[in-house]
PDB file of C-alpha atoms in Angstrom:
ATOM      1  CA  MET L   1      32.075 -87.385-141.559  1.00 92.00           C
ATOM      2  CA  LYS L   2      35.561 -86.004-141.325  1.00 95.00           C
ATOM      3  CA  PHE L   3      37.641 -89.428-141.173  1.00 97.00           C
ATOM      4  CA  CYS L   4      36.987 -93.202-142.403  1.00 97.00           C
ATOM      5  CA  SER L   5      36.275 -95.534-139.353  1.00 96.00           C
ATOM      6  CA  THR L   6      37.487 -98.178-141.504  1.00 97.00           C
ATOM      7  CA  CYS L   7      40.812 -96.825-142.559  1.00 97.00           C
ATOM      8  CA  GLY L   8      40.947 -93.394-141.137  1.00 97.00           C
ATOM      9  CA  SER L   9      41.652 -91.596-144.264  1.00 97.00           C
ATOM     10  CA  PRO L  10      40.108 -87.966-144.232  1.00 97.00           C
ATOM     11  CA  SER L  11      39.124 -88.466-148.289  1.00 97.00           C
ATOM     12  CA  ILE L  12      35.395 -88.614-147.366  1.00 98.00           C
ATOM     13  CA  SER L  13      32.609 -87.116-149.641  1.00 97.00           C
ATOM     14  CA  TRP L  14      29.514 -86.602-149.911  1.00 97.00           C
ATOM     15  CA  ARG L  15      27.837 -88.312-153.440  1.00 97.00           C
ATOM     16  CA  VAL L  16      25.693 -90.699-154.420  1.00 97.00           C
ATOM     17  CA  PRO L  17      27.099 -94.490-155.061  1.00 95.00           C
ATOM     18  CA  SER L  18      26.718 -95.875-158.318  1.00 91.00           C
ATOM     19  CA  ASP L  19      23.497 -98.387-158.170  1.00 90.00           C
ATOM     20  CA  ASP L  20      22.179 -96.245-155.316  1.00 94.00           C
ATOM     21  CA  ASN L  21      19.466 -93.206-155.640  1.00 94.00           C
ATOM     22  CA  ARG L  22      20.781 -90.321-152.705  1.00 94.00           C
ATOM     23  CA  PRO L  23      24.117 -89.190-151.358  1.00 96.00           C
ATOM     24  CA  ARG L  24      26.274 -91.182-148.969  1.00 97.00           C
ATOM     25  CA  HIS L  25      29.557 -90.411-147.309  1.00 97.00           C
ATOM     26  CA  ILE L  26      32.003 -92.429-148.892  1.00 98.00           C
ATOM     27  CA  CYS L  27      35.565 -93.124-148.300  1.00 98.00           C
ATOM     28  CA  GLU L  28      37.882 -91.930-151.457  1.00 97.00           C
ATOM     29  CA  ASP L  29      40.800 -94.335-150.481  1.00 97.00           C
ATOM     30  CA  CYS L  30      39.116 -97.463-149.189  1.00 97.00           C
ATOM     31  CA  GLY L  31      35.454 -97.168-150.976  1.00 96.00           C
ATOM     32  CA  GLU L  32      33.667 -98.216-147.856  1.00 97.00           C
ATOM     33  CA  ILE L  33      29.887 -96.579-148.218  1.00 97.00           C
ATOM     34  CA  PHE L  34      28.845 -95.335-145.119  1.00 97.00           C
ATOM     35  CA  TYR L  35      24.733 -95.855-144.628  1.00 94.00           C
ATOM     36  CA  GLN L  36      23.091 -93.692-142.014  1.00 92.00           C
ATOM     37  CA  ASN L  37      19.679 -94.696-141.123  1.00 94.00           C
ATOM     38  CA  PRO L  38      16.936 -93.880-138.194  1.00 96.00           C
ATOM     39  CA  LYS L  39      16.853 -94.655-134.651  1.00 97.00           C
ATOM     40  CA  ILE L  40      14.291 -96.792-132.968  1.00 98.00           C
ATOM     41  CA  VAL L  41      12.761 -95.560-129.810  1.00 98.00           C
ATOM     42  CA  ALA L  42      11.082 -98.178-127.884  1.00 98.00           C
ATOM     43  CA  GLY L  43       8.518 -97.859-125.312  1.00 98.00           C
ATOM     44  CA  ALA L  44       5.468 -99.001-123.262  1.00 98.00           C
ATOM     45  CA  ILE L  45       2.681 -97.475-121.766  1.00 98.00           C
ATOM     46  CA  PRO L  46       2.567 -99.451-118.690  1.00 98.00           C
ATOM     47  CA  ILE L  47      -1.157 -99.684-117.277  1.00 98.00           C
ATOM     48  CA  TRP L  48      -2.204-100.627-113.582  1.00 98.00           C
ATOM     49  CA  GLU L  49      -6.158-100.620-113.327  1.00 97.00           C
ATOM     50  CA  ASP L  50      -7.187 -97.443-114.464  1.00 97.00           C
ATOM     51  CA  GLN L  51      -3.730 -95.803-114.202  1.00 98.00           C
ATOM     52  CA  ILE L  52      -0.642 -95.174-116.307  1.00 98.00           C
ATOM     53  CA  LEU L  53       3.059 -95.167-114.912  1.00 98.00           C
ATOM     54  CA  MET L  54       4.404 -91.670-115.734  1.00 98.00           C
ATOM     55  CA  CYS L  55       7.822 -90.884-115.594  1.00 98.00           C
ATOM     56  CA  LYS L  56       9.541 -87.226-115.103  1.00 98.00           C
ATOM     57  CA  ARG L  57      13.016 -86.776-117.052  1.00 98.00           C
ATOM     58  CA  SER L  58      16.043 -86.203-115.088  1.00 98.00           C
ATOM     59  CA  ILE L  59      18.141 -85.873-118.455  1.00 97.00           C
ATOM     60  CA  GLU L  60      18.117 -83.924-121.370  1.00 97.00           C
ATOM     61  CA  PRO L  61      16.352 -83.117-124.080  1.00 95.00           C
ATOM     62  CA  ARG L  62      13.434 -82.310-122.358  1.00 97.00           C
ATOM     63  CA  TYR L  63      14.724 -82.275-118.670  1.00 98.00           C
ATOM     64  CA  GLY L  64      11.829 -82.128-115.951  1.00 98.00           C
ATOM     65  CA  TYR L  65       9.169 -82.898-118.287  1.00 98.00           C
ATOM     66  CA  TRP L  66       6.999 -86.269-118.323  1.00 98.00           C
ATOM     67  CA  THR L  67       6.948 -88.896-120.323  1.00 98.00           C
ATOM     68  CA  ILE L  68       6.201 -92.534-120.530  1.00 98.00           C
ATOM     69  CA  PRO L  69       9.057 -95.451-120.045  1.00 98.00           C
ATOM     70  CA  ALA L  70      11.252 -95.191-123.535  1.00 98.00           C
ATOM     71  CA  GLY L  71      14.365 -94.646-125.280  1.00 98.00           C
ATOM     72  CA  PHE L  72      16.635 -96.264-127.900  1.00 98.00           C
ATOM     73  CA  MET L  73      16.682 -99.702-128.936  1.00 98.00           C
ATOM     74  CA  GLU L  74      20.150-101.385-127.995  1.00 97.00           C
ATOM     75  CA  ASN L  75      21.903-103.833-130.808  1.00 96.00           C
ATOM     76  CA  GLY L  76      21.135-107.380-130.152  1.00 97.00           C
ATOM     77  CA  GLU L  77      17.545-106.636-128.818  1.00 98.00           C
ATOM     78  CA  THR L  78      14.062-106.731-129.891  1.00 98.00           C
ATOM     79  CA  THR L  79      11.653-103.792-129.691  1.00 98.00           C
ATOM     80  CA  VAL L  80       9.624-105.503-126.887  1.00 98.00           C
ATOM     81  CA  GLU L  81      12.685-106.146-125.041  1.00 98.00           C
ATOM     82  CA  ALA L  82      13.575-102.656-125.745  1.00 98.00           C
ATOM     83  CA  ALA L  83      10.047-101.765-123.933  1.00 98.00           C
ATOM     84  CA  ALA L  84      10.645-103.725-121.194  1.00 98.00           C
ATOM     85  CA  ARG L  85      14.224-102.739-120.410  1.00 98.00           C
ATOM     86  CA  GLU L  86      13.379 -98.892-120.720  1.00 98.00           C
ATOM     87  CA  THR L  87      10.799 -99.441-118.061  1.00 98.00           C
ATOM     88  CA  TRP L  88      12.853-101.193-115.703  1.00 98.00           C
ATOM     89  CA  GLU L  89      15.882 -98.575-116.224  1.00 97.00           C
ATOM     90  CA  GLU L  90      13.282 -95.424-116.257  1.00 98.00           C
ATOM     91  CA  ALA L  91      11.113 -96.845-113.262  1.00 98.00           C
ATOM     92  CA  THR L  92      12.196-100.251-111.977  1.00 98.00           C
ATOM     93  CA  ALA L  93       9.079-101.708-112.917  1.00 98.00           C
ATOM     94  CA  LYS L  94       8.223-104.938-114.812  1.00 98.00           C
ATOM     95  CA  VAL L  95       6.112-105.355-117.312  1.00 98.00           C
ATOM     96  CA  GLU L  96       4.082-107.443-119.479  1.00 98.00           C
ATOM     97  CA  ILE L  97       4.285-106.369-123.468  1.00 98.00           C
ATOM     98  CA  GLU L  98       1.326-106.321-125.111  1.00 97.00           C
ATOM     99  CA  ASN L  99       0.222-104.985-128.588  1.00 96.00           C
ATOM    100  CA  LEU L 100       2.037-102.571-130.573  1.00 97.00           C
ATOM    101  CA  TYR L 101      -0.398 -99.758-130.355  1.00 97.00           C
ATOM    102  CA  THR L 102       1.346 -96.894-132.348  1.00 97.00           C
ATOM    103  CA  ILE L 103       4.279 -95.755-134.521  1.00 97.00           C
ATOM    104  CA  PHE L 104       5.608 -92.439-135.101  1.00 96.00           C
ATOM    105  CA  ASN L 105       7.888 -91.855-138.098  1.00 95.00           C
ATOM    106  CA  LEU L 106       9.721 -88.239-137.179  1.00 95.00           C
ATOM    107  CA  PRO L 107      11.741 -87.893-140.678  1.00 94.00           C
ATOM    108  CA  THR L 108      13.083 -84.470-139.415  1.00 92.00           C
ATOM    109  CA  VAL L 109      15.121 -86.177-136.553  1.00 94.00           C
ATOM    110  CA  HIS L 110      15.755 -89.386-138.149  1.00 95.00           C
ATOM    111  CA  GLN L 111      13.658 -91.368-135.475  1.00 97.00           C
ATOM    112  CA  VAL L 112      11.002 -94.224-135.263  1.00 98.00           C
ATOM    113  CA  TYR L 113       8.938 -94.478-132.148  1.00 98.00           C
ATOM    114  CA  MET L 114       7.012 -97.535-131.813  1.00 98.00           C
ATOM    115  CA  ILE L 115       5.089 -97.509-128.684  1.00 98.00           C
ATOM    116  CA  PHE L 116       3.176-100.791-126.737  1.00 98.00           C
ATOM    117  CA  LEU L 117       0.580-101.298-124.710  1.00 98.00           C
ATOM    118  CA  ALA L 118       1.549-103.228-121.371  1.00 98.00           C
ATOM    119  CA  HIS L 119       0.465-104.179-118.041  1.00 98.00           C
ATOM    120  CA  LEU L 120       2.874-103.889-115.015  1.00 98.00           C
ATOM    121  CA  THR L 121       2.869-107.352-113.156  1.00 97.00           C
ATOM    122  CA  GLU L 122       2.961-105.640-109.548  1.00 97.00           C
ATOM    123  CA  PRO L 123       2.541-101.666-108.610  1.00 97.00           C
ATOM    124  CA  GLU L 124       6.294-101.893-107.586  1.00 97.00           C
ATOM    125  CA  PHE L 125       7.922 -99.074-109.163  1.00 98.00           C
ATOM    126  CA  ALA L 126      10.363 -96.350-108.365  1.00 98.00           C
ATOM    127  CA  ALA L 127      13.112 -93.308-110.127  1.00 98.00           C
ATOM    128  CA  GLY L 128      15.812 -95.128-111.926  1.00 96.00           C
ATOM    129  CA  PRO L 129      18.667 -93.095-112.863  1.00 96.00           C
ATOM    130  CA  GLU L 130      16.978 -91.242-116.179  1.00 96.00           C
ATOM    131  CA  SER L 131      14.343 -90.264-113.885  1.00 98.00           C
ATOM    132  CA  LEU L 132      13.746 -87.313-111.004  1.00 98.00           C
ATOM    133  CA  GLU L 133      10.241 -89.170-110.137  1.00 98.00           C
ATOM    134  CA  VAL L 134       8.036 -91.640-111.048  1.00 98.00           C
ATOM    135  CA  LYS L 135       3.569 -91.955-110.263  1.00 98.00           C
ATOM    136  CA  LEU L 136       0.669 -93.592-111.546  1.00 98.00           C
ATOM    137  CA  CYS L 137      -1.400 -91.053-112.918  1.00 98.00           C
ATOM    138  CA  SER L 138      -5.383 -91.477-113.830  1.00 98.00           C
ATOM    139  CA  GLU L 139      -6.258 -89.782-116.844  1.00 98.00           C
ATOM    140  CA  ALA L 140      -7.397 -86.423-115.038  1.00 98.00           C
ATOM    141  CA  GLU L 141      -3.732 -86.759-113.008  1.00 98.00           C
ATOM    142  CA  ILE L 142      -1.839 -86.594-116.291  1.00 98.00           C
ATOM    143  CA  PRO L 143       0.485 -83.552-116.477  1.00 98.00           C
ATOM    144  CA  TRP L 144      -0.642 -82.880-120.308  1.00 98.00           C
ATOM    145  CA  ASP L 145       0.899 -79.135-120.125  1.00 98.00           C
ATOM    146  CA  ASP L 146       4.193 -80.837-119.155  1.00 98.00           C
ATOM    147  CA  ILE L 147       4.601 -83.882-121.490  1.00 98.00           C
ATOM    148  CA  ALA L 148       8.386 -83.935-122.985  1.00 97.00           C
ATOM    149  CA  PHE L 149       7.231 -85.300-126.689  1.00 96.00           C
ATOM    150  CA  PRO L 150       4.520 -85.206-128.905  1.00 95.00           C
ATOM    151  CA  THR L 151       4.439 -88.955-129.444  1.00 96.00           C
ATOM    152  CA  ILE L 152       3.692 -89.532-125.907  1.00 98.00           C
ATOM    153  CA  THR L 153       1.058 -86.932-125.930  1.00 97.00           C
ATOM    154  CA  HIS L 154      -0.624 -88.453-129.175  1.00 96.00           C
ATOM    155  CA  SER L 155      -0.208 -92.001-127.604  1.00 97.00           C
ATOM    156  CA  LEU L 156      -2.041 -91.296-124.354  1.00 98.00           C
ATOM    157  CA  GLU L 157      -4.409 -89.476-125.818  1.00 97.00           C
ATOM    158  CA  TYR L 158      -5.218 -92.296-128.586  1.00 97.00           C
ATOM    159  CA  TYR L 159      -5.211 -94.738-125.123  1.00 98.00           C
ATOM    160  CA  PHE L 160      -7.481 -92.627-122.615  1.00 98.00           C
ATOM    161  CA  ALA L 161     -10.119 -92.389-126.096  1.00 97.00           C
ATOM    162  CA  ASP L 162      -9.452 -96.015-126.900  1.00 97.00           C
ATOM    163  CA  ARG L 163     -10.176 -97.291-123.474  1.00 97.00           C
ATOM    164  CA  LYS L 164     -14.052 -95.857-123.567  1.00 97.00           C
ATOM    165  CA  THR L 165     -14.459 -98.587-126.657  1.00 96.00           C
ATOM    166  CA  GLY L 166     -12.330-101.520-125.340  1.00 96.00           C
ATOM    167  CA  ASP L 167     -10.862-101.295-129.239  1.00 95.00           C
ATOM    168  CA  PHE L 168      -7.098-100.530-129.173  1.00 96.00           C
ATOM    169  CA  PRO L 169      -6.026-100.516-133.110  1.00 95.00           C
ATOM    170  CA  LEU L 170      -2.389 -99.858-134.631  1.00 95.00           C
ATOM    171  CA  TYR L 171      -1.857 -96.058-135.074  1.00 95.00           C
ATOM    172  CA  VAL L 172       0.685 -95.343-138.002  1.00 94.00           C
ATOM    173  CA  GLN L 173       1.631 -91.604-138.269  1.00 94.00           C
ATOM    174  CA  ASP L 174       4.123 -89.327-139.324  1.00 94.00           C
ATOM    175  CA  ILE L 175       5.274 -86.128-137.453  1.00 92.00           C
ATOM    176  CA  VAL L 176       6.801 -83.377-139.599  1.00 89.00           C
ATOM    177  CA  ARG L 177       7.880 -80.085-139.371  1.00 82.00           C
ATOM    178  CA  GLU L 178       6.267 -77.748-141.113  1.00 81.00           C
ATOM    179  CA  GLY L 179       8.105 -74.000-140.523  1.00 80.00           C
ATOM    180  CA  SER L 180       8.561 -73.794-136.673  1.00 76.00           C
ATOM    181  CA  ARG L 181       5.658 -76.542-135.687  1.00 79.00           C
ATOM    182  CA  ALA L 182       5.315 -79.992-135.489  1.00 77.00           C
ATOM    183  CA  VAL L 183       2.250 -81.718-137.690  1.00 82.00           C
ATOM    184  CA  LEU L 184       0.998 -85.099-137.405  1.00 82.00           C
ATOM    185  CA  HIS L 185      -0.086 -86.915-140.374  1.00 80.00           C
ATOM    186  CA  ASP L 186      -2.250 -89.879-140.290  1.00 72.00           C
ATOM    187  CA  ARG L 187      -0.519 -92.860-142.558  1.00 60.00           C
ATOM    188  CA  ARG L 188      -3.682 -95.303-142.265  1.00 55.00           C
ATOM    189  CA  PRO L 189      -4.493 -96.700-144.678  1.00 47.00           C
ATOM    190  CA  PHE L 190      -0.703 -97.017-145.569  1.00 50.00           C
ATOM    191  CA  THR L 191      -0.076 -95.810-149.089  1.00 52.00           C
ATOM    192  CA  PRO L 192       3.607 -95.533-149.495  1.00 54.00           C
ATOM    193  CA  GLU L 193       5.108 -92.632-151.657  1.00 57.00           C
ATOM    194  CA  PHE L 194       7.987 -92.788-153.562  1.00 50.00           C
ATOM    195  CA  ASN L 195       9.964 -90.034-155.225  1.00 49.00           C
TER     196      ASN L 195
END
């Protein structure tokens, strides 16, 4: 951060404010403290009979790779509204959002993914501006080697495994960087860790 967005001063420091426990950007002129928080990504696994609606990305990152409809929440909307909106924007499809299914914490990139199970209200869809192609895929037709993000791969793997039993628990997991690879850590049952 080079300038204060409150007063315009270039006098920005990086230090721990009083009554806090981690460094923040602080304006030395007006005293404004700038808190940076993770971004929420909300998405849906849109189901139609035994198929999942998949989108081929037309934007970076991961242009040309496959995903389910998901994206950053907007201010003023709920996670459920964000998941439904992303499905409309990326696949021009309407869904009924059901239960929250997976939560992935990605502390390295400051994101939290919240993926819901959803049902298409009708099998009508088309590529939106962020998709090159949209299609319904059975489990065998999922382009597993060309999925954009590990969060999507894991969510789909859990879904197809859970579909066999009819039990869809909530998965809460962390994906952290260990060297050059992303590693999945299960967080159920949840036990908080504090430094």
